[in-house]
PDB file of C-alpha atoms in Angstrom:
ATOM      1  CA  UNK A   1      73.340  40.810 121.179  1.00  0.00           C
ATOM      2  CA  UNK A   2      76.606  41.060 118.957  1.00  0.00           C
ATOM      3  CA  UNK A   3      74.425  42.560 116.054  1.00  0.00           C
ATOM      4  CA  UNK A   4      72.638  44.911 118.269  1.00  0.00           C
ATOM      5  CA  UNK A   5      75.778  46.366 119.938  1.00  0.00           C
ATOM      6  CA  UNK A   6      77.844  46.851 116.406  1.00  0.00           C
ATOM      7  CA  UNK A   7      74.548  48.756 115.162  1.00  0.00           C
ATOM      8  CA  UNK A   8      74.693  50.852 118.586  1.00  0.00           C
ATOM      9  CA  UNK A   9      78.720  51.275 117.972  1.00  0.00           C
ATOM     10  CA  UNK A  10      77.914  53.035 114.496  1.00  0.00           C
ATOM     11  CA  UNK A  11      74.995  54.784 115.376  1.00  0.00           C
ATOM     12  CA  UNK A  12      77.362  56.351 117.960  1.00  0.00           C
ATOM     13  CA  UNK A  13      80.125  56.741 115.928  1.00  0.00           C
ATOM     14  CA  UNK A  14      77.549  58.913 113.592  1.00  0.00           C
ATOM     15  CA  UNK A  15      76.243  60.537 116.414  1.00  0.00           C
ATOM     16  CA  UNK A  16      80.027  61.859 117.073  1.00  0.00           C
ATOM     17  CA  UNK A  17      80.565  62.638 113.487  1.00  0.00           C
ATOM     18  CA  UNK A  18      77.511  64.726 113.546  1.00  0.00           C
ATOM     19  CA  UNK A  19      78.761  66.503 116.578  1.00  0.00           C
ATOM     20  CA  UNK A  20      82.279  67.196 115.518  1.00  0.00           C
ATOM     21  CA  UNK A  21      80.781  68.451 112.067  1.00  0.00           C
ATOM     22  CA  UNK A  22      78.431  70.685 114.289  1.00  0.00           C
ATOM     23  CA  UNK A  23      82.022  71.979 116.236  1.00  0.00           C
ATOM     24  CA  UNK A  24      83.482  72.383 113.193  1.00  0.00           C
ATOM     25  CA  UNK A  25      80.697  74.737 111.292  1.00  0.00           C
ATOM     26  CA  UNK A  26      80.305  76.868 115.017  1.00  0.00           C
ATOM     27  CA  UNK A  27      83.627  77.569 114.821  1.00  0.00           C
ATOM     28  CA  UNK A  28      83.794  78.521 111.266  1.00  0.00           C
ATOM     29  CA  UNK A  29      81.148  80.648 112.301  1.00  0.00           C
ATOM     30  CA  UNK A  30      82.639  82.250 115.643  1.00  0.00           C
ATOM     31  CA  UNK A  31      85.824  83.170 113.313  1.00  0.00           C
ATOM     32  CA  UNK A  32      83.401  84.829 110.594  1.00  0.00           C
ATOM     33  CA  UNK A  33      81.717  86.998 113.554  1.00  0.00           C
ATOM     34  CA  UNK A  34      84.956  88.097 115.191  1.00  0.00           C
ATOM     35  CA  UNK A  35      86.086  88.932 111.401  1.00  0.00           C
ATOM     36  CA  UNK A  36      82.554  91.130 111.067  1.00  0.00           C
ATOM     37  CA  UNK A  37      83.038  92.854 114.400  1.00  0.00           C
ATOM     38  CA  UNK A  38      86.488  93.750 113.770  1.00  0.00           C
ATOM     39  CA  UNK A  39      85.303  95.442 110.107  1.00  0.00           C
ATOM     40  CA  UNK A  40      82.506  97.087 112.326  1.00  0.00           C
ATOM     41  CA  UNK A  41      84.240  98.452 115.088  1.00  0.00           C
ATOM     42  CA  UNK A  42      87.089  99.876 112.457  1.00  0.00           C
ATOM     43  CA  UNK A  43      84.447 101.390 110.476  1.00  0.00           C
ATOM     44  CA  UNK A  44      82.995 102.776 113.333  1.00  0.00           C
ATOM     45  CA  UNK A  45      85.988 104.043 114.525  1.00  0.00           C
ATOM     46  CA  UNK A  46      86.933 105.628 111.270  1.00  0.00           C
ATOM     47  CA  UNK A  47      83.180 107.310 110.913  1.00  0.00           C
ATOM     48  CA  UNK A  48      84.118 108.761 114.436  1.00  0.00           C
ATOM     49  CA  UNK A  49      87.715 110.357 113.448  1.00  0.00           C
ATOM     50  CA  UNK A  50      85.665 111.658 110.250  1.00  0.00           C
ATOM     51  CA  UNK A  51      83.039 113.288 112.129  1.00  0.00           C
ATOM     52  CA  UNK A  52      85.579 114.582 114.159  1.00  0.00           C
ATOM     53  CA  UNK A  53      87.866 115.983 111.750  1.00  0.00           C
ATOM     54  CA  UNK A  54      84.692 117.964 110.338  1.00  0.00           C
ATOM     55  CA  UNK A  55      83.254 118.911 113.514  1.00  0.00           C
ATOM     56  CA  UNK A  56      83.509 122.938 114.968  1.00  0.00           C
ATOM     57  CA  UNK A  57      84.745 123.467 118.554  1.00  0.00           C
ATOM     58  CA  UNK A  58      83.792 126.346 120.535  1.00  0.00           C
ATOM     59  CA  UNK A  59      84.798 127.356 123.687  1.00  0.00           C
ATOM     60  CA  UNK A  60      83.042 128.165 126.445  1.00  0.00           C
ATOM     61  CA  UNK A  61      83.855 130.015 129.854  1.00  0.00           C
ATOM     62  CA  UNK A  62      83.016 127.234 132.372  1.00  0.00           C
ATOM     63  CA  UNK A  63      80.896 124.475 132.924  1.00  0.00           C
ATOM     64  CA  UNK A  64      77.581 126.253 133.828  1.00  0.00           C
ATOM     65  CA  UNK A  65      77.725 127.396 130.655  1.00  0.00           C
ATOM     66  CA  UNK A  66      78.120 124.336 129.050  1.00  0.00           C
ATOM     67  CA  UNK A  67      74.833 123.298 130.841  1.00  0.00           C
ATOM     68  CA  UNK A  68      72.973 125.976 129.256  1.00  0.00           C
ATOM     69  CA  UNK A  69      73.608 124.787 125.572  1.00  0.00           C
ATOM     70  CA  UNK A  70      70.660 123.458 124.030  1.00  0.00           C
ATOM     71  CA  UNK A  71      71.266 119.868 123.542  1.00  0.00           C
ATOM     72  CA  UNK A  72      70.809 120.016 119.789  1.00  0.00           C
ATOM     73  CA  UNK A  73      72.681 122.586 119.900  1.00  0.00           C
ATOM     74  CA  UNK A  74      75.528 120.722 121.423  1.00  0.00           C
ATOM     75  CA  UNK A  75      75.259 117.718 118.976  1.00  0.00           C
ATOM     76  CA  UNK A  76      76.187 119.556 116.117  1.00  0.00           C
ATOM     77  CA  UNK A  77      79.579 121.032 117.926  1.00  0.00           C
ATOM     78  CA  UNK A  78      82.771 120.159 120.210  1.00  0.00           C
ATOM     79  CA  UNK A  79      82.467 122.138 122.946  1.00  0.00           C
ATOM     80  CA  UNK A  80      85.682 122.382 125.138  1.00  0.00           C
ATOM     81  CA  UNK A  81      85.503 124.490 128.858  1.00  0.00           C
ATOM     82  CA  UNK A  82      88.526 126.742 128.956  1.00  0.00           C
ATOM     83  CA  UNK A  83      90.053 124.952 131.986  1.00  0.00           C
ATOM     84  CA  UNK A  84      90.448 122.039 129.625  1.00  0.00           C
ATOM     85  CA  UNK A  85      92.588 123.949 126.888  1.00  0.00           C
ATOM     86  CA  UNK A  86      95.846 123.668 127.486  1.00  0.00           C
ATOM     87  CA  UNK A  87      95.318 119.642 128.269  1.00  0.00           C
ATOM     88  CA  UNK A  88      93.378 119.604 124.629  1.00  0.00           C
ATOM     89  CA  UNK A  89      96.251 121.452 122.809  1.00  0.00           C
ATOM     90  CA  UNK A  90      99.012 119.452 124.373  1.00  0.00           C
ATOM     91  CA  UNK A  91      97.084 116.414 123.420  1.00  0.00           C
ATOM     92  CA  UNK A  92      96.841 117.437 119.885  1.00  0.00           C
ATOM     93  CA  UNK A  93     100.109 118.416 119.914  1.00  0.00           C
ATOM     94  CA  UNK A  94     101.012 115.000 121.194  1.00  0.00           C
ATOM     95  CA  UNK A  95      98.805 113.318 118.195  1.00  0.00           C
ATOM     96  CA  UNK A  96     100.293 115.718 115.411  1.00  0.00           C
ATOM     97  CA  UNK A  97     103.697 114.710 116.274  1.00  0.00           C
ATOM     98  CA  UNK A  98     103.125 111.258 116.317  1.00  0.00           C
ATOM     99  CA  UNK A  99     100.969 111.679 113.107  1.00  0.00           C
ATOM    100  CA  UNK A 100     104.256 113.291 111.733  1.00  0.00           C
ATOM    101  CA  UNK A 101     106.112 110.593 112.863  1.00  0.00           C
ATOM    102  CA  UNK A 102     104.497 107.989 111.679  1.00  0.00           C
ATOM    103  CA  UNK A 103     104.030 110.085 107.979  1.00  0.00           C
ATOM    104  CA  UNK A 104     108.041 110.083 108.374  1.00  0.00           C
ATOM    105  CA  UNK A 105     108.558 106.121 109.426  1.00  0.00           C
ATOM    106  CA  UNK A 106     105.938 105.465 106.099  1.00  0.00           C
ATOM    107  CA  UNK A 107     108.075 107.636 103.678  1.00  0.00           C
ATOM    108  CA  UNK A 108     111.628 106.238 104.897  1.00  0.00           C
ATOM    109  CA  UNK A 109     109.480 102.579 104.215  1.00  0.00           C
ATOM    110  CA  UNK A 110     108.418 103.119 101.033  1.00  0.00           C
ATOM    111  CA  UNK A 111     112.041 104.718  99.741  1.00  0.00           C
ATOM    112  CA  UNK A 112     113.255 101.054 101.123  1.00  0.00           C
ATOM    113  CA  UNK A 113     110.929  99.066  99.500  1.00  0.00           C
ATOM    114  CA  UNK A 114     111.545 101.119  96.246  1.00  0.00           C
ATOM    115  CA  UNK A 115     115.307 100.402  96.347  1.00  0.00           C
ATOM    116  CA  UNK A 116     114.719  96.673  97.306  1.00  0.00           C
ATOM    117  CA  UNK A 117     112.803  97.125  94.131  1.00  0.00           C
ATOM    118  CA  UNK A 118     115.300  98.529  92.038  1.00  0.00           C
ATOM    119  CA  UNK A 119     117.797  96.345  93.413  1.00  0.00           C
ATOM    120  CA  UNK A 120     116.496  93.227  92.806  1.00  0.00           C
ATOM    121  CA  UNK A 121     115.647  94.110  89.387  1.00  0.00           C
ATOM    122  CA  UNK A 122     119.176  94.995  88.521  1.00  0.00           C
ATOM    123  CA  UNK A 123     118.700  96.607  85.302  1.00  0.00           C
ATOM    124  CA  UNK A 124     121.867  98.804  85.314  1.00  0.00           C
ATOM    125  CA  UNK A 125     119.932 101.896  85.596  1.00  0.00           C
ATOM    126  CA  UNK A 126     119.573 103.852  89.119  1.00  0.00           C
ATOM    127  CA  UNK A 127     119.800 100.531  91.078  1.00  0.00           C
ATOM    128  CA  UNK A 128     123.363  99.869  89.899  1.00  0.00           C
ATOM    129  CA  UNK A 129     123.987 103.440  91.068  1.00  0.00           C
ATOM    130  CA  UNK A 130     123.094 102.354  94.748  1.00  0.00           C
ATOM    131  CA  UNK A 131     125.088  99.298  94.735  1.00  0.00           C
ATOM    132  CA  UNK A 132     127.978 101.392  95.886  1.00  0.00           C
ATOM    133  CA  UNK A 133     129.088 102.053  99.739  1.00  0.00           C
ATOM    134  CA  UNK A 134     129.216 105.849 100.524  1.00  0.00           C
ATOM    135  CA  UNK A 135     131.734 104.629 102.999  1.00  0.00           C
ATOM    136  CA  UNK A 136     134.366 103.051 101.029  1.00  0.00           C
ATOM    137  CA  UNK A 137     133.189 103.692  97.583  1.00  0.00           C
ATOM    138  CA  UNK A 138     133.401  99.881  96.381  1.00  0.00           C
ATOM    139  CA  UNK A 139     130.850  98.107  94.329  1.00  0.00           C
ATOM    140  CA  UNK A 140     128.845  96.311  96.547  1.00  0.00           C
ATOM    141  CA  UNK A 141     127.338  92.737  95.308  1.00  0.00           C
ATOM    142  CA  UNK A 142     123.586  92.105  95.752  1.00  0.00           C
ATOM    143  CA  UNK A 143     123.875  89.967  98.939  1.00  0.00           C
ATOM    144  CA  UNK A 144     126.719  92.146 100.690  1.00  0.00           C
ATOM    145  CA  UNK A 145     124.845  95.432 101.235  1.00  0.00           C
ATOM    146  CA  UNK A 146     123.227  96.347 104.310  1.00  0.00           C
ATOM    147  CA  UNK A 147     120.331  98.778 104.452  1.00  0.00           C
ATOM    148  CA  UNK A 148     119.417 100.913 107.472  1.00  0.00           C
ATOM    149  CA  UNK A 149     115.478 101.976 108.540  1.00  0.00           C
ATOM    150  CA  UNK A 150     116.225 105.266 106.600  1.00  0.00           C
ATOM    151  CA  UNK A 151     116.733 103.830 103.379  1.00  0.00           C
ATOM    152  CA  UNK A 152     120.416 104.352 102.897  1.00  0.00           C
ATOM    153  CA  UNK A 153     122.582 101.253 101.905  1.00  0.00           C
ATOM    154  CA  UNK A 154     126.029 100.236 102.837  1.00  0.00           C
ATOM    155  CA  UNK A 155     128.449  97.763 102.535  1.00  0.00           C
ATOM    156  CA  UNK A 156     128.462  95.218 105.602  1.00  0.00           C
ATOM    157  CA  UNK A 157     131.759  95.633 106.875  1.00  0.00           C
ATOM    158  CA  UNK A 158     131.817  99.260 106.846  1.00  0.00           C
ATOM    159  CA  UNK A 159     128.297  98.399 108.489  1.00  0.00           C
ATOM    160  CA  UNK A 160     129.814  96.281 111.422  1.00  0.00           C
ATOM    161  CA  UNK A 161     132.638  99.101 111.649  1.00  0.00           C
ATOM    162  CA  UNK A 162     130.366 101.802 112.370  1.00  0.00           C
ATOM    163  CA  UNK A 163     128.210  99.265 114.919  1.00  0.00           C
ATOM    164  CA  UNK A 164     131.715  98.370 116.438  1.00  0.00           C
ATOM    165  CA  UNK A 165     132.607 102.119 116.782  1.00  0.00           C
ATOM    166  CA  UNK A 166     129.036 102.894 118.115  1.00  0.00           C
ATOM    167  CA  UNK A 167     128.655 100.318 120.884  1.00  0.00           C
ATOM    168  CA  UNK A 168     126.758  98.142 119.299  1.00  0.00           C
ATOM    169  CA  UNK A 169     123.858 100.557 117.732  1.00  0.00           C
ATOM    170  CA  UNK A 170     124.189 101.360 114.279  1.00  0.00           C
ATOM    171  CA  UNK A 171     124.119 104.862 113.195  1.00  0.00           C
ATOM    172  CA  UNK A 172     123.681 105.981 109.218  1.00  0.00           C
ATOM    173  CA  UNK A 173     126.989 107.560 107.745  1.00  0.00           C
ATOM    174  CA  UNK A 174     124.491 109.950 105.596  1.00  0.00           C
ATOM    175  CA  UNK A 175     121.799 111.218 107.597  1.00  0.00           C
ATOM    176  CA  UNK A 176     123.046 110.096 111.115  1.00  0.00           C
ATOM    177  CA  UNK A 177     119.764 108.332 112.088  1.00  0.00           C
ATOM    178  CA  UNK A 178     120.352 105.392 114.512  1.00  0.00           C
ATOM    179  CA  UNK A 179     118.364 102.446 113.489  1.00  0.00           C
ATOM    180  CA  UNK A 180     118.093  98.752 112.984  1.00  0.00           C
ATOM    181  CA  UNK A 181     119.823  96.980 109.844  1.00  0.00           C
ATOM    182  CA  UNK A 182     118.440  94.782 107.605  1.00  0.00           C
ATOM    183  CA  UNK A 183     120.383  92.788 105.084  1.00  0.00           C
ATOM    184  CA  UNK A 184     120.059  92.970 101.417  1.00  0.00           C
ATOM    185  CA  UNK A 185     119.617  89.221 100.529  1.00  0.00           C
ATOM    186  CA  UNK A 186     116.442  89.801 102.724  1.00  0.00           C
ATOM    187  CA  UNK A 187     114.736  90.996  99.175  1.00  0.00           C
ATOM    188  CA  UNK A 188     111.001  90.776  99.608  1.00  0.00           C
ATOM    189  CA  UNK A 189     108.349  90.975  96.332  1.00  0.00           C
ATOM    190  CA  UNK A 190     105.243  93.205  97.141  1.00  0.00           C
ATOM    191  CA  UNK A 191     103.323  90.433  98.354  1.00  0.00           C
ATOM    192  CA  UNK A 192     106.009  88.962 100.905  1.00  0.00           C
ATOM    193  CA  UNK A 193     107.546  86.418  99.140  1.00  0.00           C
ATOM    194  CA  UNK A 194     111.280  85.823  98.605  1.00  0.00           C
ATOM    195  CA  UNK A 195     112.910  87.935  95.776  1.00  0.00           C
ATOM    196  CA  UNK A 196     114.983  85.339  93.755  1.00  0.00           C
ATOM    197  CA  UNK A 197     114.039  82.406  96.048  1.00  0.00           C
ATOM    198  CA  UNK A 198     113.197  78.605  94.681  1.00  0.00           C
ATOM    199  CA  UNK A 199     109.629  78.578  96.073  1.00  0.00           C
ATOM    200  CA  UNK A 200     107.324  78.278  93.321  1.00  0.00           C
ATOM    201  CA  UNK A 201     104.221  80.541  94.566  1.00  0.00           C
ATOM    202  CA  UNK A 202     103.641  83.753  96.423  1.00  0.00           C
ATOM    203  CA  UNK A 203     102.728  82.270  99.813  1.00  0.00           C
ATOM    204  CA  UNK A 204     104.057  85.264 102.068  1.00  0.00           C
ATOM    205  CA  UNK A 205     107.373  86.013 104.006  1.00  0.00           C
ATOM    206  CA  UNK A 206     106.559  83.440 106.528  1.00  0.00           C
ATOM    207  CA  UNK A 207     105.173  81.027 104.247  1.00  0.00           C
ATOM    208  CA  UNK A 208     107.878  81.016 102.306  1.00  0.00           C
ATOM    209  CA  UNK A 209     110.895  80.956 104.577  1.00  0.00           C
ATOM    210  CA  UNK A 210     109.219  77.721 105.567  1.00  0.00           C
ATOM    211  CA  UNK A 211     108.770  75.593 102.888  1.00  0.00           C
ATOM    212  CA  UNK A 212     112.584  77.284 102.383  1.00  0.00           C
ATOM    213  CA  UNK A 213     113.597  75.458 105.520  1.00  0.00           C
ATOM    214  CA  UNK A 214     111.999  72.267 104.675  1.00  0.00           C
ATOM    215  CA  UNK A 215     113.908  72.085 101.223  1.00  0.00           C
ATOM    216  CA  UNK A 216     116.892  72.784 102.844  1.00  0.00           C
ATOM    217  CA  UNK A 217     116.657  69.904 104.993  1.00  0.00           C
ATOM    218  CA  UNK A 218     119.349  67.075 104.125  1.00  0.00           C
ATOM    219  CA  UNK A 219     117.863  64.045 102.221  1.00  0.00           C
ATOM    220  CA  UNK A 220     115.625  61.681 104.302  1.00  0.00           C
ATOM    221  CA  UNK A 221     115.115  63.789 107.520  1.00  0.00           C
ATOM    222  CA  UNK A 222     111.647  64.618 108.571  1.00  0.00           C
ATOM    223  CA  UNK A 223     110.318  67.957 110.306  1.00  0.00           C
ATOM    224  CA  UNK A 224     107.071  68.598 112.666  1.00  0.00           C
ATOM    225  CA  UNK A 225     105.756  72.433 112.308  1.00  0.00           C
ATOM    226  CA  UNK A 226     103.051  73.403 114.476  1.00  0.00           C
ATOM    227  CA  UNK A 227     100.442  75.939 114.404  1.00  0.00           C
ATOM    228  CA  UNK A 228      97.088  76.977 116.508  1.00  0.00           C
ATOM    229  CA  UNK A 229      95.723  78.185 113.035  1.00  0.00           C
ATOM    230  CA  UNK A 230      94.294  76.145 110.828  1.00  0.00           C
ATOM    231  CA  UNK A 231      93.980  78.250 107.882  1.00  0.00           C
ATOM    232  CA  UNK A 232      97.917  78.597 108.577  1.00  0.00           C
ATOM    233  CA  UNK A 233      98.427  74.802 108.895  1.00  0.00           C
ATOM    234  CA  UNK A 234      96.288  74.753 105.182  1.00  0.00           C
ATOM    235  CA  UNK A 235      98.203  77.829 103.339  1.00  0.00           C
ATOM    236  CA  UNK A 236     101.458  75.507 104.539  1.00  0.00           C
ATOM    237  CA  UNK A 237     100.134  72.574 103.453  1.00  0.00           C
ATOM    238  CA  UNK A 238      99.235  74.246  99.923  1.00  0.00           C
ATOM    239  CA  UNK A 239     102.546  75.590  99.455  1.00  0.00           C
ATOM    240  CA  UNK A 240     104.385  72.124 100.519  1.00  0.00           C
ATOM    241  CA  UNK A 241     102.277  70.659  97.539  1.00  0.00           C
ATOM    242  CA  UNK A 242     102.864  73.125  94.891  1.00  0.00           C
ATOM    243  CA  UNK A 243     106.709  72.490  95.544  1.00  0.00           C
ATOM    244  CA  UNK A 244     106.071  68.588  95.762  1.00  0.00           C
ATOM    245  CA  UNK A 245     107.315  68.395  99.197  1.00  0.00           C
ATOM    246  CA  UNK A 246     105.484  64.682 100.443  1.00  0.00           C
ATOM    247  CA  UNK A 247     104.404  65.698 104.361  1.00  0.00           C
ATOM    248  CA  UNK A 248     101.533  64.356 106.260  1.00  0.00           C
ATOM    249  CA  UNK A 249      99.021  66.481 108.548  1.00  0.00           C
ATOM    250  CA  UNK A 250      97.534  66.011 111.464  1.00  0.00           C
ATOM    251  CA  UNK A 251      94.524  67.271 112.870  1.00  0.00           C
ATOM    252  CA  UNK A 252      92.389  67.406 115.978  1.00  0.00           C
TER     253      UNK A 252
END
């Protein structure tokens, strides 16, 4: 009896191994589909805005005469009944300015991540150049400047002054955009990481500032960091062991 039930007890125990490995590979697999749908449905939503942006409209008088149209016909073009006008061109309108916008917003972010750039390299060139305040004129050090959304740095006092005098909203001294502030010592590589941080690795902004957190703790404490994702809880655990940080991991 003894012999038969510790035979039963491992069979079983297989039997749940097999099932958990089966739970394991479906959900590898679920995350692969949603990762193929979400390629399809962007690439069918950029073959959409493409045929669009090639395709003539007409217009047409009113909807009986949008019946008429041989359906071929009416594959090949956009036809748009004149009541609609006016709803289609302040629509457009609508899109080109946020187009515009967002053209804008992607210029002012690339001139900031080109002076991070030049900042952080600090080669006495045109970076040394920015490091001074338009406000006050002084040199400002590499972790004492703060730069607004448009690109334009500033010292952080005269940067608390002028969010002081402005209830609390910070408005640029040069171009007068109001906008949030970021500070300089925030200095991010092109893939995310840390500029001049102790990490070893390019793990990502996030990444990063944890293991950054973890170093920083004071000999002998201990830290939990939860995740739902378990390729996050993995890229963690990879970066913990390039920068010989002992942790354990649980799972399950």
């Amino acid at each position: 009896g003894a012999g038969g039930g510790g035979c039963s007890w491992k069979a079983l125990c297989a039997e749940a191994s097999r099932e958990l490995e089966l739970l394991a590979a479906l959900k590898r697999e679920i995350k692969a589909c949603r990762a193929l749908w979400s390629a399809h449905f962007d690439l069918l939503s950029q073959l959409d805005e493409l045929g669009q942006g090639v395709s003539t409209m007409e217009l047409v008088e009113d909807d009986e005469e949008l019946r008429r149209i041989n359906p071929l016909e009416a594959e090949r073009h956009r036809y748009v009944v004149r009541y609609e006008h006016a709803e289609r061109a302040h629509k457009y309108r609508g899109d080109l300015a946020l187009a515009i916008a967002d053209l804008n917003a992607g210029k002012r972010q690339y001139s900031y991540l080109r002076r991070q750039a030049l900042l952080a390299d600090g080669d006495g060139g045109e970076g040394a150049a920015m490091a001074m305040c338009p406000v006050c004129h002084d040199e400002v050090g590499p972790n004492e400047r703060s730069i607004a959304r448009c690109a334009h740095s500033l010292c952080t006092p005269c940067a608390e002054r002028i969010v002081a005098r402005h209830g609390g909203s910070f408005v640029c001294p040069i171009c007068r955009e109001k906008g949030p502030l970021a500070m300089a010592s925030e200095l991010r590589w092109a893939d995310g990481s840390s500029a001049g941080t102790s990490v070893k690795g390019s793990w990502g902004t996030k990444v990063t500032a944890i293991v950054e957190q973890v170093q920083a703790l004071p000999a002998g404490d201990k830290c939990l960091i939860f995740s739902q994702w378990d390729d996050m809880l993995s890229l963690i655990a990879r970066a913990l062991s390039e920068n010989e940080v002992p942790f354990r991991r649980l799972q399950g």
